[in-house]
Amino acid sequence: MVTLAYLIPLFPLLAFAFLIFFGKRFGDKSAWVAIGASLLSLILSTPFVMGAVQGQIFVHHFEWLRIGSALFLFGFSIDALSAMMLFVVTVVGTLIIIYSVGYMHGDPRFSRFFAYLSLFMASMLSLVLANSLLMLYISWELVGLCSYLLIGFWFEKPSAAAASKKAFITTRVGDIALFLGMLLLFFTTGTLELRNLNHEFLAPFASQSKVLTLAGLLIFGGAVGKSAQFPLHVWLPDAMEGPTPVSALIHAATMVAAGVYLVARSFGLITFFPDALLPIATIGTITAFMAAFIALTQTDIKRVLAYSTISQLGFMIAALGLKGYGAGTFHLMTHAFFKALLFLGAGSVIHGTGTQDIREMGGLWKKMPHTTFTFLIASLAIAGVPPLSGFWSKDEILVSAYESGMPIFYYLLSITATMTAFYMFRLVFLTFFGKPRKEFHVHESPAIMTIPLWLLAIGSALVGLPGSPWMNHFFQTFIEGSHGAEHAINLFVMGISVGLGAFGIVLAWLLYLVFPAVPEKLGAIFKPLYLASNRKLWFDELYQATVIRGWYALSSALAKFDLGVIDGLVNATGIGNLRLSDIQNWIDIHIVDGAVNGVGALTRGFSSALRKIQTGFVQNYLIISFIGALMLLFFELRK
Amino acid sequence: MLIPLEHILIFSTLLFAIGVYGVLVRRNVVGILISIELILNSVNVNLIAFSRSNALDPVMGQVFAIFVITLAAVGATVGLAIVLALYRIKRTVYTDEINLLKW
Amino acid sequence: MLNHLLSWIVFVPLAGAIVILFFPKSMTQWIKWKATALCGFNLLLGCILLAKFNPNVTDIQFLEKASWIPQIGVNYTLGVDGISLPMVFLTLLLSCLACIGSFGIKEREKEYYFLYLLLSTGMLGTFVALDLFLFYIFWEVVLVPMYFLIGIWGGPRKEYAAIKFFLYTLAGSLFMLLGILALYFYSSPHTFDMTELGKIAYSRTFQQFVFLAFFLGFAIKVPIWPFHTWLPDAHVEAPTPISVLLAGVLLKMGTYGFFRISYPILPDGARWFQPWMGVLAVTGIIYGGFVSLAQQDFKKMIAYSSVSHMGFVLLGLAAFTQDGLNGALLQMFNHGTITGGLFLLVGVLYDRAHSRDLNGFGGLGVKMTVYSGILIFFSLASLGLPGLSGFVSEFLCLLGTFQVYRWFAVLACIGIILAATYLLYMIQRVLLGPLNPKWSSLPDINRREIFTLVPLMIFILAVGVYPKFILEYMAPALTALLAKLNGIPF
């Protein structure tokens, strides 16, 4: 029965294979294959999730590769963490796929979109279920591939084509770090099994703390790429070129969270060699703060959400770096719901208005009530308004930061939380409230899009409850297992966090609804700050000028070197040989061949004398032979 | 009455000389072929003469002669065929006008 | 027939080539199909070979031995083991597919197929010969048809490319000949038999010199940086199917030489040269990747990527570990299928557009959907996407190297990023973006072309998903080789 878990990723994989080959013939119906497959996965995963909630662990593996003494086992292992991810991926994934039916309606490559989504579901599920780091790495790359294919889904747009390439290559830089970390781990401990990354197993390797700390950091490097952490975050905003359901599924709810999942998976390794914790917390906090700062002034609805995603991922990473294992994973789950909802809401807006620029929107709430209301719920959740899900998880993170003994993290994350509330409600007010700034033929999206919105809204509201004190921190106990920390409620942190969130919301209300002229003036006064935020801290320009230009310059320099120097040497050898052969040729013609020709000339001289005998008349020859015969006879007779 | 061997040898020598003369001086290829026949016939006469006079088995010489006659016929046939082919190409059968053998 | 299976496999193409000579030029259809049928038949024989092969045995199997020139101790010795079997099979597969891919050749077909089959015999012979003399003969037999195939059916600079290829590789094989003669005269009684030569204990200096001589010969063929410049020229000018064989099979002859001759016969020399192999491998990987990124010509780009990918083979060889050797051999096989497929795909595009300028394309993904799907598939395999074969072998190579030369493995990882860069850059320029109106009438890939690519795709996917089935053939022989390298009597 346990082996049924193999079917969880297999169904979407089969759907992918079916759709990529036959999807075109089925047209609009092809979407149902994808939906059916992910529903089946959802149903199949239910017993495993339930079992995990009751504390069971499901394990199964088979031998994938054995080289000498190195053995690689593939299979699955479902514990609390993977059960949570399984739940998130199947539920959110299914809802988003259903939503896509409406969003992608009429697209010429409709069936291919669902094929890619199915492939993504398959890879993501196998990532979540993977029992070993190697299998996780394989799925990790495959979700990266799906991300590449889906960002570039509308590849006729050059910006989409460039964004997909950027996403793949940037994350691959992180993947290489993960790969090396994996090798380091393998050769130090001899295992890649994720279950082994716990303190008991690692105890004998305590002496190799330097190497294993490095391994932990390198594995974290993979998360930096995938979860768009500073300094590899630049790909995620560009990834918004993809269709909006893709942004919701891959670039908000699941794939980008895989980095957080990976760090949580190797939490045993990282905490056993705790030198790695501080860099992780630092990078997480920097990312959270920086991305929130950039999000303040963005005008593209999806880019605001993208930077918000980066910022929230930074929160999760920071939580893990501050030993807040339960907090980080909890936020991962709640974030998946409300961020997916936000993106789908944004998609609904884009679907209805045809623009992504929030400066052109306004007052949409009358015409899009469902979208507005669900979007509002999600925004309240992310801003940390109790009792919605985001409040509980963000509060947990802030508590971890507060208790870490390093107040700087707490301050920065609290400021970030304020900024989060502010930019989210700036977005809400500009988009849905106030006066319409441009005339659109706005229409509410069809039911197939709004129903998933409502379901996700319910999720966003309720999914935080298991982690709340009302339910006795059930989620934290579940995910942290027996050795979880005490979960006392820190009323001080809670109060401050609510206050900061409220402050951000009110500020946004004042600036964008009550005094709409003020933001422009503020922007003029704090011009350097405004520009820094609006231009995304010039990261793209910086990378373009240094890394990318350097990369291409090195490439063309080496190409010239190859053609000029190495090939030049080869050709020079060839030409040198030709010259040498010219000299030899002269010697040959005039001396060596001279001798040969001399012999030839001599022979020719003799023969031209002799050839006169040859007349060609038969009778001449006969006479000669007759005379010869007579002479022979004569000599013979004389004896 | 038996014709002495010497007479027959003188006869065949004459015949041979006539043949050789013909081969060497005739311009017409057909003439040369006929002269070659004369030479072969002189040999035949010799063969039979010797076989009668002092061979262990008189039949042997006659057998040889018949062989030579057969070969001569074959040779003449081939020769005439060549002559015909030659005539087609060169429009002549006179040897002083044919020097194809010259390098 | 089963008793002399290897001889059959090697000489069936030659016999076919001779038969083709007796048919008039005008029967092109007949010649074409006959050559294809022959290659197919040979592939069938290869399958029988595969089925009859016992993967658990480390020794040579299907051994055929006959005295050939007894005066100087030359024997006709053929045989396969786990090292040569994948190469033989790869050669048979690619010969068959490239033969179908040759249907686009429209001039002087009779000569073309004659030379093609001759080339086939040469390649197969190289992989099964166990006598150095015979090996050298087959090695050189490959050169001649290749020279004509590039020189007659090639592109605009075909003469230059053909002569460069011929002279360069010939120069290399002369060094190899020196090495062969050195081994011959060292042994007593004088012999060319590889197995016999492998049992002799040579002095250290002797091994070093002879290893260098062989190294030069093989390095040029592989090609190892900095001996690689004949490759881009030859690839660009060669007709498509010949590029496929050049990249798919000919390059492997060089690395196969390391497996078959340099390593088992000269283990001390190999150990002495080990660090330098690593250095050259890493240089080749990074250098090839960077140069590939700068190319404007589709074929040239893939040619340089071959330099980079063959660097991984060398890296695995330099590791002297179980993983490394397995990875190297598997990478040889995978590079054959992947790069072979990529060249076929370039050919498909070139047949339609008569251009290989990467900057001149754009947006073909809209028009040629099947083509772009397959091109993306092969590109992903080439850039080492897990789940496809390229990943497994590169992973094993790096795994092997990491134990021995940690920094080499780290540097080689730059090559993996580079592979993603140049391949995705290529995809972006060819398939993505707005459709260039110049190409709006290009037809999609046709059935015959798909047929040549599907078997390769199956292998790429199968090896990528479950590499065990192919590694089982290789591992025992490589274990024995490794034991020999490490000086353990086996």
PDB file of C-alpha atoms in Angstrom, chain A residues 322-539:
ATOM      1  CA  LEU A 322      17.185  32.128  13.600  1.00  0.00           C
ATOM      2  CA  LYS A 323      16.329  28.532  14.510  1.00  0.00           C
ATOM      3  CA  GLY A 324      12.628  29.186  14.064  1.00  0.00           C
ATOM      4  CA  TYR A 325      11.989  25.911  12.277  1.00  0.00           C
ATOM      5  CA  GLY A 326       8.272  25.844  13.026  1.00  0.00           C
ATOM      6  CA  ALA A 327       7.900  29.534  12.233  1.00  0.00           C
ATOM      7  CA  GLY A 328       9.629  29.320   8.856  1.00  0.00           C
ATOM      8  CA  THR A 329       7.728  26.274   7.654  1.00  0.00           C
ATOM      9  CA  PHE A 330       4.466  27.661   9.018  1.00  0.00           C
ATOM     10  CA  HIS A 331       4.953  30.870   7.089  1.00  0.00           C
ATOM     11  CA  LEU A 332       5.798  28.797   4.025  1.00  0.00           C
ATOM     12  CA  MET A 333       2.384  27.176   4.212  1.00  0.00           C
ATOM     13  CA  THR A 334       0.326  30.289   4.934  1.00  0.00           C
ATOM     14  CA  HIS A 335       2.245  32.286   2.372  1.00  0.00           C
ATOM     15  CA  ALA A 336       1.508  29.672  -0.277  1.00  0.00           C
ATOM     16  CA  PHE A 337      -2.182  30.262   0.192  1.00  0.00           C
ATOM     17  CA  PHE A 338      -2.419  34.013   0.429  1.00  0.00           C
ATOM     18  CA  LYS A 339       0.270  34.719  -2.155  1.00  0.00           C
ATOM     19  CA  ALA A 340      -1.315  32.334  -4.634  1.00  0.00           C
ATOM     20  CA  LEU A 341      -4.590  34.122  -3.973  1.00  0.00           C
ATOM     21  CA  LEU A 342      -2.987  37.518  -4.481  1.00  0.00           C
ATOM     22  CA  PHE A 343      -1.516  36.456  -7.800  1.00  0.00           C
ATOM     23  CA  LEU A 344      -4.732  34.886  -8.969  1.00  0.00           C
ATOM     24  CA  GLY A 345      -6.564  38.060  -7.966  1.00  0.00           C
ATOM     25  CA  ALA A 346      -4.031  40.094  -9.887  1.00  0.00           C
ATOM     26  CA  GLY A 347      -4.552  37.723 -12.793  1.00  0.00           C
ATOM     27  CA  SER A 348      -8.251  38.301 -12.590  1.00  0.00           C
ATOM     28  CA  VAL A 349      -7.644  42.062 -12.673  1.00  0.00           C
ATOM     29  CA  ILE A 350      -5.334  41.756 -15.641  1.00  0.00           C
ATOM     30  CA  HIS A 351      -7.833  39.460 -17.334  1.00  0.00           C
ATOM     31  CA  GLY A 352     -10.560  42.050 -16.778  1.00  0.00           C
ATOM     32  CA  THR A 353      -8.688  45.240 -17.591  1.00  0.00           C
ATOM     33  CA  GLY A 354      -5.944  44.191 -19.920  1.00  0.00           C
ATOM     34  CA  THR A 355      -3.263  46.207 -18.142  1.00  0.00           C
ATOM     35  CA  GLN A 356      -0.768  45.561 -15.398  1.00  0.00           C
ATOM     36  CA  ASP A 357      -0.036  49.168 -14.483  1.00  0.00           C
ATOM     37  CA  ILE A 358      -1.705  50.116 -11.200  1.00  0.00           C
ATOM     38  CA  ARG A 359      -1.499  53.815 -12.073  1.00  0.00           C
ATOM     39  CA  GLU A 360      -4.078  53.175 -14.749  1.00  0.00           C
ATOM     40  CA  MET A 361      -6.474  51.251 -12.506  1.00  0.00           C
ATOM     41  CA  GLY A 362      -8.703  52.414  -9.686  1.00  0.00           C
ATOM     42  CA  GLY A 363     -12.223  51.907  -8.463  1.00  0.00           C
ATOM     43  CA  LEU A 364     -12.455  48.395  -9.733  1.00  0.00           C
ATOM     44  CA  TRP A 365     -14.296  47.135  -6.677  1.00  0.00           C
ATOM     45  CA  LYS A 366     -17.703  47.925  -8.095  1.00  0.00           C
ATOM     46  CA  LYS A 367     -17.178  45.891 -11.207  1.00  0.00           C
ATOM     47  CA  MET A 368     -15.115  43.069  -9.760  1.00  0.00           C
ATOM     48  CA  PRO A 369     -16.607  42.367  -6.346  1.00  0.00           C
ATOM     49  CA  HIS A 370     -15.384  38.788  -5.997  1.00  0.00           C
ATOM     50  CA  THR A 371     -11.884  39.643  -6.993  1.00  0.00           C
ATOM     51  CA  THR A 372     -11.787  42.679  -4.750  1.00  0.00           C
ATOM     52  CA  PHE A 373     -13.062  40.911  -1.702  1.00  0.00           C
ATOM     53  CA  THR A 374     -10.791  37.900  -1.975  1.00  0.00           C
ATOM     54  CA  PHE A 375      -7.832  40.138  -2.751  1.00  0.00           C
ATOM     55  CA  LEU A 376      -8.593  42.133   0.338  1.00  0.00           C
ATOM     56  CA  ILE A 377      -8.629  39.024   2.504  1.00  0.00           C
ATOM     57  CA  ALA A 378      -5.255  37.991   1.162  1.00  0.00           C
ATOM     58  CA  SER A 379      -3.853  41.486   1.677  1.00  0.00           C
ATOM     59  CA  LEU A 380      -5.049  41.522   5.261  1.00  0.00           C
ATOM     60  CA  ALA A 381      -3.480  38.131   5.746  1.00  0.00           C
ATOM     61  CA  ILE A 382      -0.097  39.183   4.400  1.00  0.00           C
ATOM     62  CA  ALA A 383      -0.239  42.452   6.344  1.00  0.00           C
ATOM     63  CA  GLY A 384      -0.566  40.426   9.498  1.00  0.00           C
ATOM     64  CA  VAL A 385      -4.040  41.314  10.646  1.00  0.00           C
ATOM     65  CA  PRO A 386      -5.364  38.839  13.204  1.00  0.00           C
ATOM     66  CA  PRO A 387      -6.872  36.283  13.044  1.00  0.00           C
ATOM     67  CA  LEU A 388      -5.968  35.669   9.395  1.00  0.00           C
ATOM     68  CA  SER A 389      -3.263  33.148   8.609  1.00  0.00           C
ATOM     69  CA  GLY A 390      -0.414  35.553   7.893  1.00  0.00           C
ATOM     70  CA  PHE A 391      -0.669  37.062  11.320  1.00  0.00           C
ATOM     71  CA  TRP A 392       0.105  33.818  13.134  1.00  0.00           C
ATOM     72  CA  SER A 393       3.009  32.802  11.021  1.00  0.00           C
ATOM     73  CA  LYS A 394       4.614  36.228  10.811  1.00  0.00           C
ATOM     74  CA  ASP A 395       4.218  36.626  14.509  1.00  0.00           C
ATOM     75  CA  GLU A 396       6.038  33.338  15.040  1.00  0.00           C
ATOM     76  CA  ILE A 397       8.927  34.603  12.930  1.00  0.00           C
ATOM     77  CA  LEU A 398       9.114  37.858  14.797  1.00  0.00           C
ATOM     78  CA  VAL A 399       9.139  35.949  18.061  1.00  0.00           C
ATOM     79  CA  SER A 400      12.046  33.838  16.826  1.00  0.00           C
ATOM     80  CA  ALA A 401      13.892  36.993  15.868  1.00  0.00           C
ATOM     81  CA  TYR A 402      13.090  38.621  19.165  1.00  0.00           C
ATOM     82  CA  GLU A 403      14.307  35.637  21.125  1.00  0.00           C
ATOM     83  CA  SER A 404      17.424  35.120  19.035  1.00  0.00           C
ATOM     84  CA  GLY A 405      19.404  37.555  21.130  1.00  0.00           C
ATOM     85  CA  MET A 406      20.322  39.622  18.093  1.00  0.00           C
ATOM     86  CA  PRO A 407      17.919  42.578  18.166  1.00  0.00           C
ATOM     87  CA  ILE A 408      19.002  43.885  14.773  1.00  0.00           C
ATOM     88  CA  PHE A 409      17.123  41.050  13.092  1.00  0.00           C
ATOM     89  CA  TYR A 410      14.013  41.794  15.058  1.00  0.00           C
ATOM     90  CA  TYR A 411      14.127  45.517  14.206  1.00  0.00           C
ATOM     91  CA  LEU A 412      14.738  44.959  10.525  1.00  0.00           C
ATOM     92  CA  LEU A 413      12.036  42.345  10.214  1.00  0.00           C
ATOM     93  CA  SER A 414       9.544  44.501  12.074  1.00  0.00           C
ATOM     94  CA  ILE A 415      10.223  47.430   9.770  1.00  0.00           C
ATOM     95  CA  THR A 416       9.818  45.045   6.871  1.00  0.00           C
ATOM     96  CA  ALA A 417       6.471  43.918   8.243  1.00  0.00           C
ATOM     97  CA  THR A 418       5.330  47.544   8.343  1.00  0.00           C
ATOM     98  CA  MET A 419       6.487  48.111   4.811  1.00  0.00           C
ATOM     99  CA  THR A 420       4.674  44.943   3.771  1.00  0.00           C
ATOM    100  CA  ALA A 421       1.405  46.241   5.134  1.00  0.00           C
ATOM    101  CA  PHE A 422       2.029  49.574   3.477  1.00  0.00           C
ATOM    102  CA  TYR A 423       2.860  48.409  -0.037  1.00  0.00           C
ATOM    103  CA  MET A 424       0.118  45.799  -0.038  1.00  0.00           C
ATOM    104  CA  PHE A 425      -2.518  48.346   0.839  1.00  0.00           C
ATOM    105  CA  ARG A 426      -1.027  50.873  -1.537  1.00  0.00           C
ATOM    106  CA  LEU A 427      -1.677  48.229  -4.156  1.00  0.00           C
ATOM    107  CA  VAL A 428      -5.185  47.519  -2.898  1.00  0.00           C
ATOM    108  CA  PHE A 429      -6.186  51.186  -2.702  1.00  0.00           C
ATOM    109  CA  LEU A 430      -4.726  52.112  -6.051  1.00  0.00           C
ATOM    110  CA  THR A 431      -6.242  49.143  -7.829  1.00  0.00           C
ATOM    111  CA  PHE A 432      -9.666  48.670  -6.362  1.00  0.00           C
ATOM    112  CA  PHE A 433     -10.611  51.925  -4.638  1.00  0.00           C
ATOM    113  CA  GLY A 434     -10.629  55.603  -5.418  1.00  0.00           C
ATOM    114  CA  LYS A 435     -11.704  56.987  -8.749  1.00  0.00           C
ATOM    115  CA  PRO A 436     -11.120  55.104 -11.983  1.00  0.00           C
ATOM    116  CA  ARG A 437      -8.117  56.721 -13.684  1.00  0.00           C
ATOM    117  CA  LYS A 438      -8.735  55.193 -17.064  1.00  0.00           C
ATOM    118  CA  GLU A 439     -11.775  53.828 -18.824  1.00  0.00           C
ATOM    119  CA  PHE A 440     -11.865  50.071 -19.208  1.00  0.00           C
ATOM    120  CA  HIS A 441     -14.531  47.663 -20.269  1.00  0.00           C
ATOM    121  CA  VAL A 442     -14.040  45.872 -17.020  1.00  0.00           C
ATOM    122  CA  HIS A 443     -15.845  42.642 -16.356  1.00  0.00           C
ATOM    123  CA  GLU A 444     -15.728  40.204 -13.516  1.00  0.00           C
ATOM    124  CA  SER A 445     -13.977  36.953 -14.326  1.00  0.00           C
ATOM    125  CA  PRO A 446     -15.994  33.793 -15.001  1.00  0.00           C
ATOM    126  CA  ALA A 447     -16.945  31.395 -12.240  1.00  0.00           C
ATOM    127  CA  ILE A 448     -14.164  28.987 -13.073  1.00  0.00           C
ATOM    128  CA  MET A 449     -11.759  31.688 -11.976  1.00  0.00           C
ATOM    129  CA  THR A 450     -13.658  33.133  -9.040  1.00  0.00           C
ATOM    130  CA  ILE A 451     -14.459  29.821  -7.358  1.00  0.00           C
ATOM    131  CA  PRO A 452     -10.771  28.978  -6.873  1.00  0.00           C
ATOM    132  CA  LEU A 453     -10.353  32.533  -5.611  1.00  0.00           C
ATOM    133  CA  TRP A 454     -12.960  31.985  -2.933  1.00  0.00           C
ATOM    134  CA  LEU A 455     -11.570  28.592  -1.968  1.00  0.00           C
ATOM    135  CA  LEU A 456      -8.123  30.068  -1.590  1.00  0.00           C
ATOM    136  CA  ALA A 457      -9.572  32.976   0.370  1.00  0.00           C
ATOM    137  CA  ILE A 458     -11.087  30.557   2.825  1.00  0.00           C
ATOM    138  CA  GLY A 459      -7.740  28.822   3.013  1.00  0.00           C
ATOM    139  CA  SER A 460      -5.881  32.073   3.533  1.00  0.00           C
ATOM    140  CA  ALA A 461      -8.167  32.950   6.373  1.00  0.00           C
ATOM    141  CA  LEU A 462      -8.200  29.602   8.131  1.00  0.00           C
ATOM    142  CA  VAL A 463      -4.907  27.891   7.451  1.00  0.00           C
ATOM    143  CA  GLY A 464      -3.200  29.884  10.165  1.00  0.00           C
ATOM    144  CA  LEU A 465      -5.436  28.579  12.891  1.00  0.00           C
ATOM    145  CA  PRO A 466      -3.635  25.273  13.500  1.00  0.00           C
ATOM    146  CA  GLY A 467      -0.603  27.295  14.450  1.00  0.00           C
ATOM    147  CA  SER A 468      -2.458  29.667  16.742  1.00  0.00           C
ATOM    148  CA  PRO A 469      -2.605  29.445  20.510  1.00  0.00           C
ATOM    149  CA  TRP A 470      -6.314  28.653  20.137  1.00  0.00           C
ATOM    150  CA  MET A 471      -5.386  25.278  18.753  1.00  0.00           C
ATOM    151  CA  ASN A 472      -2.497  24.862  21.140  1.00  0.00           C
ATOM    152  CA  HIS A 473       0.170  25.458  18.494  1.00  0.00           C
ATOM    153  CA  PHE A 474      -0.871  22.190  16.940  1.00  0.00           C
ATOM    154  CA  PHE A 475       1.036  22.867  13.729  1.00  0.00           C
ATOM    155  CA  GLN A 476       4.328  23.604  15.437  1.00  0.00           C
ATOM    156  CA  THR A 477       4.188  20.448  17.538  1.00  0.00           C
ATOM    157  CA  PHE A 478       3.335  18.460  14.473  1.00  0.00           C
ATOM    158  CA  ILE A 479       6.125  19.808  12.304  1.00  0.00           C
ATOM    159  CA  GLU A 480       8.830  19.966  14.920  1.00  0.00           C
ATOM    160  CA  GLY A 481       8.148  16.533  16.296  1.00  0.00           C
ATOM    161  CA  SER A 482       8.898  15.605  19.842  1.00  0.00           C
ATOM    162  CA  HIS A 483      11.826  17.941  20.402  1.00  0.00           C
ATOM    163  CA  GLY A 484      10.045  21.182  19.639  1.00  0.00           C
ATOM    164  CA  ALA A 485      10.602  24.244  21.748  1.00  0.00           C
ATOM    165  CA  GLU A 486       8.108  25.616  24.218  1.00  0.00           C
ATOM    166  CA  HIS A 487       5.511  27.796  22.579  1.00  0.00           C
ATOM    167  CA  ALA A 488       4.706  30.559  24.930  1.00  0.00           C
ATOM    168  CA  ILE A 489       2.786  33.499  23.572  1.00  0.00           C
ATOM    169  CA  ASN A 490       4.836  36.639  23.483  1.00  0.00           C
ATOM    170  CA  LEU A 491       2.193  39.290  23.903  1.00  0.00           C
ATOM    171  CA  PHE A 492       4.682  42.101  23.565  1.00  0.00           C
ATOM    172  CA  VAL A 493       5.822  41.007  20.101  1.00  0.00           C
ATOM    173  CA  MET A 494       2.270  40.249  19.110  1.00  0.00           C
ATOM    174  CA  GLY A 495       1.071  43.685  20.132  1.00  0.00           C
ATOM    175  CA  ILE A 496       3.889  45.513  18.395  1.00  0.00           C
ATOM    176  CA  SER A 497       3.343  43.465  15.233  1.00  0.00           C
ATOM    177  CA  VAL A 498      -0.371  44.247  15.138  1.00  0.00           C
ATOM    178  CA  GLY A 499       0.342  47.876  15.754  1.00  0.00           C
ATOM    179  CA  LEU A 500       2.950  48.079  12.998  1.00  0.00           C
ATOM    180  CA  GLY A 501       0.644  46.343  10.546  1.00  0.00           C
ATOM    181  CA  ALA A 502      -2.172  48.731  11.376  1.00  0.00           C
ATOM    182  CA  PHE A 503       0.199  51.669  11.042  1.00  0.00           C
ATOM    183  CA  GLY A 504       1.227  50.538   7.541  1.00  0.00           C
ATOM    184  CA  ILE A 505      -2.378  50.121   6.442  1.00  0.00           C
ATOM    185  CA  VAL A 506      -3.439  53.495   7.802  1.00  0.00           C
ATOM    186  CA  LEU A 507      -0.456  55.206   6.228  1.00  0.00           C
ATOM    187  CA  ALA A 508      -1.350  53.709   2.855  1.00  0.00           C
ATOM    188  CA  TRP A 509      -4.955  54.825   3.331  1.00  0.00           C
ATOM    189  CA  LEU A 510      -3.866  58.357   4.117  1.00  0.00           C
ATOM    190  CA  LEU A 511      -1.383  58.630   1.292  1.00  0.00           C
ATOM    191  CA  TYR A 512      -3.337  56.998  -1.509  1.00  0.00           C
ATOM    192  CA  LEU A 513      -6.976  57.628  -0.748  1.00  0.00           C
ATOM    193  CA  VAL A 514      -7.189  60.684   1.448  1.00  0.00           C
ATOM    194  CA  PHE A 515      -4.300  62.791   0.130  1.00  0.00           C
ATOM    195  CA  PRO A 516      -3.462  61.316  -3.272  1.00  0.00           C
ATOM    196  CA  ALA A 517      -1.158  64.209  -4.167  1.00  0.00           C
ATOM    197  CA  VAL A 518       1.231  63.603  -1.308  1.00  0.00           C
ATOM    198  CA  PRO A 519       3.113  60.516  -2.600  1.00  0.00           C
ATOM    199  CA  GLU A 520       4.416  62.438  -5.606  1.00  0.00           C
ATOM    200  CA  LYS A 521       5.743  65.217  -3.419  1.00  0.00           C
ATOM    201  CA  LEU A 522       7.295  62.739  -1.046  1.00  0.00           C
ATOM    202  CA  GLY A 523       8.937  61.096  -4.014  1.00  0.00           C
ATOM    203  CA  ALA A 524      10.382  64.430  -5.091  1.00  0.00           C
ATOM    204  CA  ILE A 525      11.663  65.227  -1.611  1.00  0.00           C
ATOM    205  CA  PHE A 526      13.318  61.872  -1.054  1.00  0.00           C
ATOM    206  CA  LYS A 527      14.407  61.551  -4.654  1.00  0.00           C
ATOM    207  CA  PRO A 528      17.493  59.342  -4.108  1.00  0.00           C
ATOM    208  CA  LEU A 529      15.524  56.949  -1.955  1.00  0.00           C
ATOM    209  CA  TYR A 530      12.607  56.953  -4.377  1.00  0.00           C
ATOM    210  CA  LEU A 531      14.885  56.249  -7.314  1.00  0.00           C
ATOM    211  CA  ALA A 532      16.717  53.513  -5.448  1.00  0.00           C
ATOM    212  CA  SER A 533      13.463  51.772  -4.754  1.00  0.00           C
ATOM    213  CA  ASN A 534      11.925  52.389  -8.151  1.00  0.00           C
ATOM    214  CA  ARG A 535      15.024  51.225 -10.008  1.00  0.00           C
ATOM    215  CA  LYS A 536      15.242  48.080  -7.883  1.00  0.00           C
ATOM    216  CA  LEU A 537      18.514  49.225  -6.295  1.00  0.00           C
ATOM    217  CA  TRP A 538      20.139  49.018  -9.740  1.00  0.00           C
ATOM    218  CA  PHE A 539      20.803  45.296  -9.377  1.00  0.00           C
TER     219      PHE A 539
END
